[in-house]
Amino acid sequence: MEEKLSFLFVTWDGGGNVPPVLGLAESLVKRGHHVCVLTEPCLKEAVAATGADFKTFNKHFTRIDGSVDIIQDWDAKLFTIPSVENILIRPASDVATETLAALREDEDRVDIVVADFMMIGSLIAAETEGIKRVALFHMPEYLPGPGRPPGGMGLLPSNSFIGHIRDKVLSKIFYRVINQYLPPINSLRKTFNLPIYRSLLEVYHKADLRLIQTSKAFDAPITPAPSNVRYVGPVLDDPSWADYSGTLWPESDTRPLVVVSLSTTFQNQYSVLQRIIKAVAEMDIRCLLTLGPAMYKESFQLPDNVIALSSVPHSQVFPLADAVVTHAGHGTVMRALANGLPLVCMPMGRDQLDNATLTEHHGAGLKLSSNARPNQITKAVHRVLKEKSFAKNAQLLQRCILADAKTDLAVSELENLAAKQ
């Protein structure tokens, strides 16, 4: 596209959301567009690496250390969604105010605001200024709609009569739970002289675009899809903090390599890691345990066949691996499948249950409870290594994921949106 456009990205450091958001920002920079990212101080270097300009939040999202837990969802109570309350709702007014300031400070008028879907204050600010707004989802479809139940429950669509009743009931519950957070958002909208919403989800349904950064072949999409939804494929970039140079095992060691990669952010995963270590201790495999920012300071007793490191880029180790044990964060699942690797998924919350369910549905892995006993984990790892169907199905998804990741569909969608009057 010859015309140079101006984009304001608004995001936060939620771990798995960072590579997809900044990966798209970098793609736009490489296309010659101007991109500014409003985010937390802890992401300053990561933003600089994309070539985009950096603006920092001055309220709420002010962490220097991104491993500090501000989500606080690992012990969530029934009918509460701490991530919504602590990230999406409570800071919304500050996010809106600071986004508005960033828009008005920009020398050139911003053409499009691209917001992590948790940053709804920024979508409200864009609406106030009459600027096109895009909600970015770095996961499979989460919203309920025709042909699918609400996300977060690990449920697949069902065409049966009972399935339709199930989805209808669960959708009503989902809307009731999510709309408990509607009053403060409508109060904010009144402050900005905007019409109030009847449902919190209108913030997404009324956005100009909702980009879903996964492969449609992996997901169970709403059918028919809402008019503003586009599947644009995953971003397979490693997190900026992941780095390692060295030799893990000698080349002569031909035992299967299993990589254990749990959440970047804190989800109280220490006991899960301990049970995984115990599960693989007696197996005739090599096991690489990547701890990430949330767990790298913790100590573990390791058997001889396990190495624990703070981080290793997936792009470096997955081509050498035979299987992956994971919490089923979307980024880890996509990068594993992009390498044709079968998975053992142990979801701990957020979108992970859906990712694990979809992985098992496609026959590319197994889903276990995060409370699974060591012997259950051992059996699952043994199965995905020995039963060839898991790797075969992972490789079927591999072709779709790599094809989607190579496209610039998200960039094209944003450029086309800017061209619309």
CSV table of C-alpha atoms in Angstrom, one decimal:
chain,number,residue,atom,x,y,z
A,1,MET,CA,0.0,0.0,0.0
A,2,GLU,CA,1.5,3.3,-1.1
A,3,GLU,CA,-0.3,5.5,1.4
A,4,LYS,CA,1.4,5.7,4.8
A,5,LEU,CA,-1.1,5.1,7.6
A,6,SER,CA,-0.9,5.9,11.3
A,7,PHE,CA,-1.9,3.3,13.9
A,8,LEU,CA,-2.1,3.4,17.6
A,9,PHE,CA,-1.9,0.0,19.3
A,10,VAL,CA,-3.0,-0.3,22.9
A,11,THR,CA,-2.0,-3.3,24.9
A,12,TRP,CA,-0.6,-4.7,28.2
A,13,ASP,CA,1.7,-7.4,29.3
A,14,GLY,CA,-0.5,-10.4,29.8
A,15,GLY,CA,2.2,-12.9,28.7
A,16,GLY,CA,0.8,-14.8,25.7
A,17,ASN,CA,-0.9,-11.7,24.2
A,18,VAL,CA,2.3,-9.8,23.6
A,19,PRO,CA,3.9,-11.7,20.6
A,20,PRO,CA,0.6,-11.5,18.6
A,21,VAL,CA,0.0,-7.8,19.3
A,22,LEU,CA,3.6,-6.7,18.7
A,23,GLY,CA,4.0,-9.1,15.8
A,24,LEU,CA,1.2,-7.4,14.0
A,25,ALA,CA,2.6,-4.0,14.9
A,26,GLU,CA,6.0,-5.0,13.4
A,27,SER,CA,4.4,-6.2,10.2
A,28,LEU,CA,2.7,-2.8,9.8
A,29,VAL,CA,6.0,-1.0,10.4
A,30,LYS,CA,7.7,-3.1,7.7
A,31,ARG,CA,5.0,-2.1,5.3
A,32,GLY,CA,6.0,1.5,5.9
A,33,HIS,CA,3.3,2.6,8.2
A,34,HIS,CA,3.7,4.6,11.4
A,35,VAL,CA,2.9,2.7,14.5
A,36,CYS,CA,2.8,3.8,18.1
A,37,VAL,CA,2.2,1.4,21.0
A,38,LEU,CA,0.7,2.6,24.2
A,39,THR,CA,1.5,0.0,26.9
A,40,GLU,CA,3.3,-0.8,30.1
A,41,PRO,CA,6.9,0.3,30.9
A,42,CYS,CA,8.0,-3.4,31.1
A,43,LEU,CA,7.4,-3.7,27.3
A,44,LYS,CA,9.5,-0.7,26.2
A,45,GLU,CA,12.3,-2.8,24.8
A,46,ALA,CA,10.0,-5.2,23.1
A,47,VAL,CA,8.2,-2.4,21.4
A,48,ALA,CA,11.4,-0.8,20.3
A,49,ALA,CA,12.5,-4.1,18.7
A,50,THR,CA,9.4,-3.8,16.4
A,51,GLY,CA,10.4,-0.4,15.1
A,52,ALA,CA,7.3,1.2,16.6
A,53,ASP,CA,7.1,4.3,18.8
A,54,PHE,CA,6.5,3.7,22.5
A,55,LYS,CA,4.2,5.5,24.8
A,56,THR,CA,3.8,4.5,28.4
A,57,PHE,CA,0.7,4.3,30.6
A,58,ASN,CA,1.0,6.5,33.7
A,59,LYS,CA,-1.8,4.9,35.7
A,60,HIS,CA,-2.6,1.3,36.6
A,61,PHE,CA,-0.5,-0.4,33.9
A,62,THR,CA,2.8,0.9,35.2
A,63,ARG,CA,4.7,-2.3,35.9
A,64,ILE,CA,8.5,-2.2,35.4
A,65,ASP,CA,8.5,-6.0,36.0
A,66,GLY,CA,5.9,-7.8,33.9
A,67,SER,CA,6.0,-10.9,36.1
A,68,VAL,CA,4.2,-9.1,38.9
A,69,ASP,CA,0.7,-10.7,39.0
A,70,ILE,CA,-2.0,-8.1,38.3
A,71,ILE,CA,-4.5,-10.6,36.9
A,72,GLN,CA,-5.0,-12.5,40.1
A,73,ASP,CA,-7.2,-15.2,38.6
A,74,TRP,CA,-5.6,-18.4,39.8
A,75,ASP,CA,-8.1,-18.8,42.6
A,76,ALA,CA,-11.2,-17.3,40.9
A,77,LYS,CA,-14.5,-17.9,42.6
A,78,LEU,CA,-17.7,-19.2,40.8
A,79,PHE,CA,-19.4,-16.6,38.6
A,80,THR,CA,-16.5,-14.1,38.8
A,81,ILE,CA,-14.0,-13.3,36.1
A,82,PRO,CA,-11.0,-11.7,37.8
A,83,SER,CA,-9.2,-11.0,34.5
A,84,VAL,CA,-12.2,-9.0,33.3
A,85,GLU,CA,-12.6,-7.2,36.6
A,86,ASN,CA,-8.9,-6.4,37.1
A,87,ILE,CA,-7.7,-5.8,33.5
A,88,LEU,CA,-10.8,-4.9,31.4
A,89,ILE,CA,-13.2,-3.1,33.8
A,90,ARG,CA,-11.4,-1.4,36.7
A,91,PRO,CA,-8.7,0.3,34.6
A,92,ALA,CA,-11.1,1.2,31.7
A,93,SER,CA,-11.5,4.8,32.6
A,94,ASP,CA,-7.7,5.4,32.9
A,95,VAL,CA,-7.1,3.5,29.7
A,96,ALA,CA,-9.7,5.6,27.9
A,97,THR,CA,-8.3,8.8,29.2
A,98,GLU,CA,-4.7,7.9,28.4
A,99,THR,CA,-5.6,6.7,24.9
A,100,LEU,CA,-7.5,9.9,24.3
A,101,ALA,CA,-4.4,11.9,25.3
A,102,ALA,CA,-2.2,9.8,23.0
A,103,LEU,CA,-4.5,10.3,20.1
A,104,ARG,CA,-4.6,14.1,20.6
A,105,GLU,CA,-0.8,14.3,21.1
A,106,ASP,CA,-0.1,12.6,17.8
A,107,GLU,CA,1.1,15.1,15.1
A,108,ASP,CA,-0.7,13.1,12.4
A,109,ARG,CA,-4.3,12.0,12.9
A,110,VAL,CA,-4.4,8.3,13.8
A,111,ASP,CA,-6.2,6.3,11.2
A,112,ILE,CA,-7.0,3.2,13.3
A,113,VAL,CA,-6.8,2.2,16.9
A,114,VAL,CA,-5.9,-1.4,17.3
A,115,ALA,CA,-6.6,-2.6,20.9
A,116,ASP,CA,-5.9,-5.8,22.7
A,117,PHE,CA,-9.5,-7.0,23.5
A,118,MET,CA,-9.0,-6.4,27.2
A,119,MET,CA,-8.3,-2.7,26.6
A,120,ILE,CA,-11.9,-1.6,26.0
A,121,GLY,CA,-11.2,1.8,27.3
A,122,SER,CA,-9.1,2.5,24.2
A,123,LEU,CA,-12.0,1.4,22.0
A,124,ILE,CA,-14.2,3.9,23.8
A,125,ALA,CA,-11.7,6.6,23.3
A,126,ALA,CA,-11.4,5.9,19.6
A,127,GLU,CA,-15.2,6.0,19.2
A,128,THR,CA,-15.2,9.4,21.0
A,129,GLU,CA,-12.7,10.7,18.4
A,130,GLY,CA,-14.5,9.1,15.4
A,131,ILE,CA,-11.5,6.9,14.7
A,132,LYS,CA,-11.9,3.4,13.3
A,133,ARG,CA,-11.3,0.8,16.0
A,134,VAL,CA,-10.2,-2.8,15.9
A,135,ALA,CA,-10.4,-5.4,18.7
A,136,LEU,CA,-7.6,-7.9,18.6
A,137,PHE,CA,-8.2,-11.4,19.9
A,138,HIS,CA,-5.1,-13.6,20.3
A,139,MET,CA,-7.1,-16.8,20.8
A,140,PRO,CA,-9.9,-18.8,19.3
A,141,GLU,CA,-13.4,-17.4,19.2
A,142,TYR,CA,-14.5,-16.6,22.8
A,143,LEU,CA,-17.9,-15.0,22.3
A,144,PRO,CA,-21.2,-17.1,22.1
A,145,GLY,CA,-23.2,-17.0,18.9
A,146,PRO,CA,-25.0,-19.2,16.4
A,147,GLY,CA,-23.4,-22.6,16.2
A,148,ARG,CA,-21.2,-22.4,19.3
A,149,PRO,CA,-21.3,-22.1,23.1
A,150,PRO,CA,-19.5,-19.4,25.1
A,151,GLY,CA,-15.8,-19.7,25.4
A,152,GLY,CA,-13.8,-20.5,28.5
A,153,MET,CA,-15.7,-23.7,29.2
A,154,GLY,CA,-13.9,-26.1,26.9
A,155,LEU,CA,-17.1,-27.0,25.0
A,156,LEU,CA,-17.4,-27.9,21.4
A,157,PRO,CA,-20.4,-26.9,19.2
A,158,SER,CA,-23.2,-29.5,19.0
A,159,ASN,CA,-25.9,-29.7,16.3
A,160,SER,CA,-28.1,-31.9,18.5
A,161,PHE,CA,-31.3,-30.7,20.1
A,162,ILE,CA,-29.8,-31.1,23.5
A,163,GLY,CA,-26.7,-29.2,22.3
A,164,HIS,CA,-28.8,-26.3,21.1
A,165,ILE,CA,-30.6,-26.2,24.5
A,166,ARG,CA,-27.2,-26.4,26.3
A,167,ASP,CA,-25.8,-23.5,24.3
A,168,LYS,CA,-28.9,-21.4,24.8
A,169,VAL,CA,-28.8,-21.8,28.6
A,170,LEU,CA,-25.1,-21.3,28.9
A,171,SER,CA,-25.2,-18.2,26.7
A,172,LYS,CA,-27.8,-16.7,29.0
A,173,ILE,CA,-25.6,-17.5,32.0
A,174,PHE,CA,-22.6,-16.1,30.2
A,175,TYR,CA,-24.3,-12.8,29.4
A,176,ARG,CA,-25.6,-12.5,33.0
A,177,VAL,CA,-22.1,-13.0,34.4
A,178,ILE,CA,-20.4,-10.7,31.9
A,179,ASN,CA,-23.0,-8.0,32.2
A,180,GLN,CA,-22.5,-7.7,35.9
A,181,TYR,CA,-19.6,-5.5,34.8
A,182,LEU,CA,-21.7,-3.3,32.4
A,183,PRO,CA,-22.7,-0.5,34.8
A,184,PRO,CA,-19.2,1.1,35.2
A,185,ILE,CA,-18.6,0.9,31.4
A,186,ASN,CA,-21.9,2.6,30.7
A,187,SER,CA,-21.0,5.2,33.3
A,188,LEU,CA,-17.7,5.8,31.4
A,189,ARG,CA,-19.6,6.0,28.1
A,190,LYS,CA,-21.9,8.7,29.6
A,191,THR,CA,-18.8,10.6,30.6
A,192,PHE,CA,-17.6,10.6,27.0
A,193,ASN,CA,-21.1,11.4,25.7
A,194,LEU,CA,-21.6,8.1,24.1
A,195,PRO,CA,-24.8,6.0,24.0
A,196,ILE,CA,-25.0,3.3,26.6
A,197,TYR,CA,-24.7,-0.4,25.8
A,198,ARG,CA,-27.3,-3.0,26.5
A,199,SER,CA,-24.6,-5.7,26.8
A,200,LEU,CA,-20.9,-5.4,27.5
A,201,LEU,CA,-20.2,-7.4,24.4
A,202,GLU,CA,-21.4,-4.6,22.2
A,203,VAL,CA,-17.9,-3.1,22.6
A,204,TYR,CA,-16.7,-5.9,20.3
A,205,HIS,CA,-19.8,-6.4,18.1
A,206,LYS,CA,-19.8,-2.6,17.2
A,207,ALA,CA,-16.0,-2.4,16.5
A,208,ASP,CA,-15.1,-1.9,12.9
A,209,LEU,CA,-13.2,-5.2,12.9
A,210,ARG,CA,-12.6,-8.0,15.3
A,211,LEU,CA,-9.4,-9.9,14.3
A,212,ILE,CA,-9.0,-13.4,15.6
A,213,GLN,CA,-5.4,-14.4,15.5
A,214,THR,CA,-5.7,-18.1,15.0
A,215,SER,CA,-6.2,-20.6,12.2
A,216,LYS,CA,-9.9,-21.1,11.4
A,217,ALA,CA,-9.0,-24.7,10.8
A,218,PHE,CA,-8.2,-25.1,14.5
A,219,ASP,CA,-11.2,-23.1,15.8
A,220,ALA,CA,-14.9,-23.8,16.1
A,221,PRO,CA,-16.2,-20.6,14.7
A,222,ILE,CA,-19.5,-18.9,15.1
A,223,THR,CA,-21.6,-19.9,12.0
A,224,PRO,CA,-22.4,-17.7,10.2
A,225,ALA,CA,-19.6,-15.4,11.5
A,226,PRO,CA,-20.5,-11.9,12.6
A,227,SER,CA,-19.9,-9.4,9.8
A,228,ASN,CA,-16.9,-7.7,11.5
A,229,VAL,CA,-15.0,-10.9,12.3
A,230,ARG,CA,-11.9,-11.9,10.4
A,231,TYR,CA,-9.7,-14.9,11.0
A,232,VAL,CA,-6.2,-13.7,10.2
A,233,GLY,CA,-4.0,-16.6,11.4
A,234,PRO,CA,-1.6,-16.9,14.3
A,235,VAL,CA,1.6,-15.0,15.0
A,236,LEU,CA,4.3,-17.6,15.7
A,237,ASP,CA,7.0,-15.2,17.1
A,238,ASP,CA,8.8,-16.1,20.3
A,239,PRO,CA,8.4,-13.7,23.3
A,240,SER,CA,11.1,-11.1,23.3
A,241,TRP,CA,12.5,-12.3,26.7
A,242,ALA,CA,13.0,-15.9,25.5
A,243,ASP,CA,16.8,-16.4,24.9
A,244,TYR,CA,19.2,-19.3,25.2
A,245,SER,CA,22.6,-20.2,23.7
A,246,GLY,CA,24.2,-23.5,24.7
A,247,THR,CA,24.0,-27.2,24.3
A,248,LEU,CA,21.2,-29.1,26.2
A,249,TRP,CA,22.2,-32.8,25.4
A,250,PRO,CA,24.9,-34.3,23.3
A,251,GLU,CA,24.0,-35.2,19.8
A,252,SER,CA,24.5,-38.8,20.6
A,253,ASP,CA,21.5,-38.8,22.9
A,254,THR,CA,18.6,-40.0,20.8
A,255,ARG,CA,16.0,-40.4,23.5
A,256,PRO,CA,12.7,-38.6,22.7
A,257,LEU,CA,12.7,-34.9,23.7
A,258,VAL,CA,9.6,-33.7,25.6
A,259,VAL,CA,9.4,-29.9,26.2
A,260,VAL,CA,7.4,-28.7,29.2
A,261,SER,CA,6.2,-25.1,28.7
A,262,LEU,CA,3.6,-23.7,31.1
A,263,SER,CA,2.3,-20.2,31.6
A,264,THR,CA,4.4,-17.1,31.2
A,265,THR,CA,2.3,-15.4,33.9
A,266,PHE,CA,1.6,-16.6,37.4
A,267,GLN,CA,-1.2,-19.2,37.7
A,268,ASN,CA,0.0,-20.9,40.8
A,269,GLN,CA,1.6,-23.6,38.6
A,270,TYR,CA,4.4,-24.7,41.0
A,271,SER,CA,2.6,-27.9,42.0
A,272,VAL,CA,1.7,-28.7,38.4
A,273,LEU,CA,5.4,-28.5,37.5
A,274,GLN,CA,6.3,-30.7,40.4
A,275,ARG,CA,3.9,-33.4,39.3
A,276,ILE,CA,5.1,-33.3,35.7
A,277,ILE,CA,8.7,-33.7,36.9
A,278,LYS,CA,7.7,-36.7,38.9
A,279,ALA,CA,5.7,-38.1,36.0
A,280,VAL,CA,8.7,-38.0,33.6
A,281,ALA,CA,11.4,-39.0,36.1
A,282,GLU,CA,11.4,-42.7,35.3
A,283,MET,CA,10.6,-42.4,31.5
A,284,ASP,CA,13.3,-43.1,28.9
A,285,ILE,CA,13.1,-39.6,27.6
A,286,ARG,CA,14.8,-36.2,27.8
A,287,CYS,CA,12.7,-33.5,29.3
A,288,LEU,CA,13.3,-29.7,29.0
A,289,LEU,CA,11.4,-27.7,31.5
A,290,THR,CA,11.1,-24.0,30.6
A,291,LEU,CA,10.1,-22.0,33.7
A,292,GLY,CA,9.3,-18.6,32.2
A,293,PRO,CA,9.1,-15.3,34.1
A,294,ALA,CA,6.6,-16.6,36.6
A,295,MET,CA,8.6,-19.6,37.9
A,296,TYR,CA,12.3,-18.9,37.1
A,297,LYS,CA,13.1,-18.0,40.7
A,298,GLU,CA,11.6,-21.3,42.1
A,299,SER,CA,13.7,-24.3,42.8
A,300,PHE,CA,12.9,-27.9,41.9
A,301,GLN,CA,14.5,-31.3,42.6
A,302,LEU,CA,15.3,-32.6,39.1
A,303,PRO,CA,16.0,-36.2,38.0
A,304,ASP,CA,18.9,-36.9,35.7
A,305,ASN,CA,16.7,-36.8,32.5
A,306,VAL,CA,15.3,-33.3,33.2
A,307,ILE,CA,16.9,-29.9,32.6
A,308,ALA,CA,15.2,-26.7,33.8
A,309,LEU,CA,15.9,-23.3,32.3
A,310,SER,CA,14.3,-19.9,32.7
A,311,SER,CA,13.6,-19.7,29.0
A,312,VAL,CA,14.4,-21.3,25.6
A,313,PRO,CA,12.9,-19.9,22.4
A,314,HIS,CA,10.3,-22.3,21.1
A,315,SER,CA,11.6,-21.7,17.6
A,316,GLN,CA,14.9,-23.1,18.8
A,317,VAL,CA,13.8,-26.2,20.7
A,318,PHE,CA,10.5,-27.3,19.1
A,319,PRO,CA,12.1,-28.4,15.8
A,320,LEU,CA,14.2,-30.8,17.9
A,321,ALA,CA,11.3,-32.0,20.1
A,322,ASP,CA,8.9,-35.0,19.9
A,323,ALA,CA,6.1,-33.7,22.1
A,324,VAL,CA,5.0,-30.8,24.3
A,325,VAL,CA,3.4,-30.7,27.7
A,326,THR,CA,1.7,-27.4,28.2
A,327,HIS,CA,-1.0,-25.3,30.0
A,328,ALA,CA,-2.4,-24.9,26.5
A,329,GLY,CA,-1.9,-21.2,26.2
A,330,HIS,CA,-2.7,-20.3,22.6
A,331,GLY,CA,0.8,-19.2,21.6
A,332,THR,CA,2.4,-22.4,22.9
A,333,VAL,CA,-0.2,-24.6,21.2
A,334,MET,CA,0.1,-22.8,17.9
A,335,ARG,CA,3.9,-23.0,17.9
A,336,ALA,CA,3.9,-26.7,18.9
A,337,LEU,CA,1.4,-27.5,16.1
A,338,ALA,CA,3.3,-25.4,13.7
A,339,ASN,CA,6.1,-27.9,14.3
A,340,GLY,CA,3.8,-30.9,13.9
A,341,LEU,CA,4.2,-31.8,17.6
A,342,PRO,CA,1.5,-33.6,19.6
A,343,LEU,CA,0.6,-32.1,23.0
A,344,VAL,CA,-0.4,-33.0,26.5
A,345,CYS,CA,-2.6,-30.1,27.6
A,346,MET,CA,-3.1,-29.3,31.3
A,347,PRO,CA,-5.2,-26.1,31.2
A,348,MET,CA,-5.3,-23.8,34.3
A,349,GLY,CA,-7.8,-21.2,33.2
A,350,ARG,CA,-8.5,-18.3,30.8
A,351,ASP,CA,-8.7,-19.5,27.2
A,352,GLN,CA,-6.6,-22.6,27.9
A,353,LEU,CA,-9.5,-25.1,28.4
A,354,ASP,CA,-10.8,-24.2,24.9
A,355,ASN,CA,-7.4,-24.6,23.4
A,356,ALA,CA,-6.9,-28.0,25.0
A,357,THR,CA,-10.4,-29.2,24.0
A,358,LEU,CA,-9.8,-28.1,20.4
A,359,THR,CA,-6.4,-29.8,20.4
A,360,GLU,CA,-7.9,-33.1,21.6
A,361,HIS,CA,-10.9,-32.7,19.2
A,362,HIS,CA,-8.5,-32.6,16.3
A,363,GLY,CA,-6.7,-35.7,17.6
A,364,ALA,CA,-3.4,-33.7,18.0
A,365,GLY,CA,-3.1,-34.3,21.7
A,366,LEU,CA,-4.7,-35.2,25.0
A,367,LYS,CA,-6.4,-33.0,27.6
A,368,LEU,CA,-5.7,-33.6,31.3
A,369,SER,CA,-6.8,-31.8,34.4
A,370,SER,CA,-4.2,-29.5,35.9
A,371,ASN,CA,-4.7,-31.6,39.0
A,372,ALA,CA,-3.8,-34.8,37.2
A,373,ARG,CA,-1.7,-37.3,39.2
A,374,PRO,CA,1.9,-38.1,38.0
A,375,ASN,CA,0.9,-41.6,36.8
A,376,GLN,CA,-1.9,-40.0,34.6
A,377,ILE,CA,0.6,-37.6,33.2
A,378,THR,CA,3.1,-40.4,32.5
A,379,LYS,CA,0.5,-42.4,30.6
A,380,ALA,CA,-0.5,-39.3,28.5
A,381,VAL,CA,3.0,-38.5,27.6
A,382,HIS,CA,3.7,-42.1,26.7
A,383,ARG,CA,0.6,-42.2,24.5
A,384,VAL,CA,1.4,-39.0,22.4
A,385,LEU,CA,4.9,-40.3,21.9
A,386,LYS,CA,4.0,-43.9,20.9
A,387,GLU,CA,0.6,-43.5,19.1
A,388,LYS,CA,1.5,-42.1,15.7
A,389,SER,CA,-2.0,-40.7,15.1
A,390,PHE,CA,-1.3,-37.8,17.4
A,391,ALA,CA,1.7,-36.6,15.4
A,392,LYS,CA,-0.1,-37.3,12.1
A,393,ASN,CA,-3.0,-35.1,13.1
A,394,ALA,CA,-0.7,-32.4,14.5
A,395,GLN,CA,1.0,-32.4,11.1
A,396,LEU,CA,-2.3,-31.9,9.3
A,397,LEU,CA,-2.9,-28.8,11.4
A,398,GLN,CA,0.7,-27.8,10.8
A,399,ARG,CA,0.1,-27.2,7.1
A,400,CYS,CA,-2.9,-24.9,7.8
A,401,ILE,CA,-1.2,-23.0,10.6
A,402,LEU,CA,2.0,-22.4,8.6
A,403,ALA,CA,0.0,-21.3,5.5
A,404,ASP,CA,-2.1,-18.9,7.6
A,405,ALA,CA,1.0,-17.5,9.4
A,406,LYS,CA,2.7,-16.7,6.1
A,407,THR,CA,-0.1,-14.5,4.9
A,408,ASP,CA,-0.4,-10.8,5.7
A,409,LEU,CA,-4.1,-11.1,6.1
A,410,ALA,CA,-4.3,-8.9,9.3
A,411,VAL,CA,-2.2,-6.2,7.6
A,412,SER,CA,-4.4,-6.3,4.5
A,413,GLU,CA,-7.6,-6.1,6.6
A,414,LEU,CA,-6.3,-3.0,8.4
A,415,GLU,CA,-5.2,-1.3,5.2
A,416,ASN,CA,-8.5,-2.1,3.6
A,417,LEU,CA,-10.4,-0.7,6.6
A,418,ALA,CA,-8.4,2.5,6.5
A,419,ALA,CA,-9.3,2.9,2.8
A,420,LYS,CA,-13.1,2.6,3.5
A,421,GLN,CA,-15.0,5.9,3.8
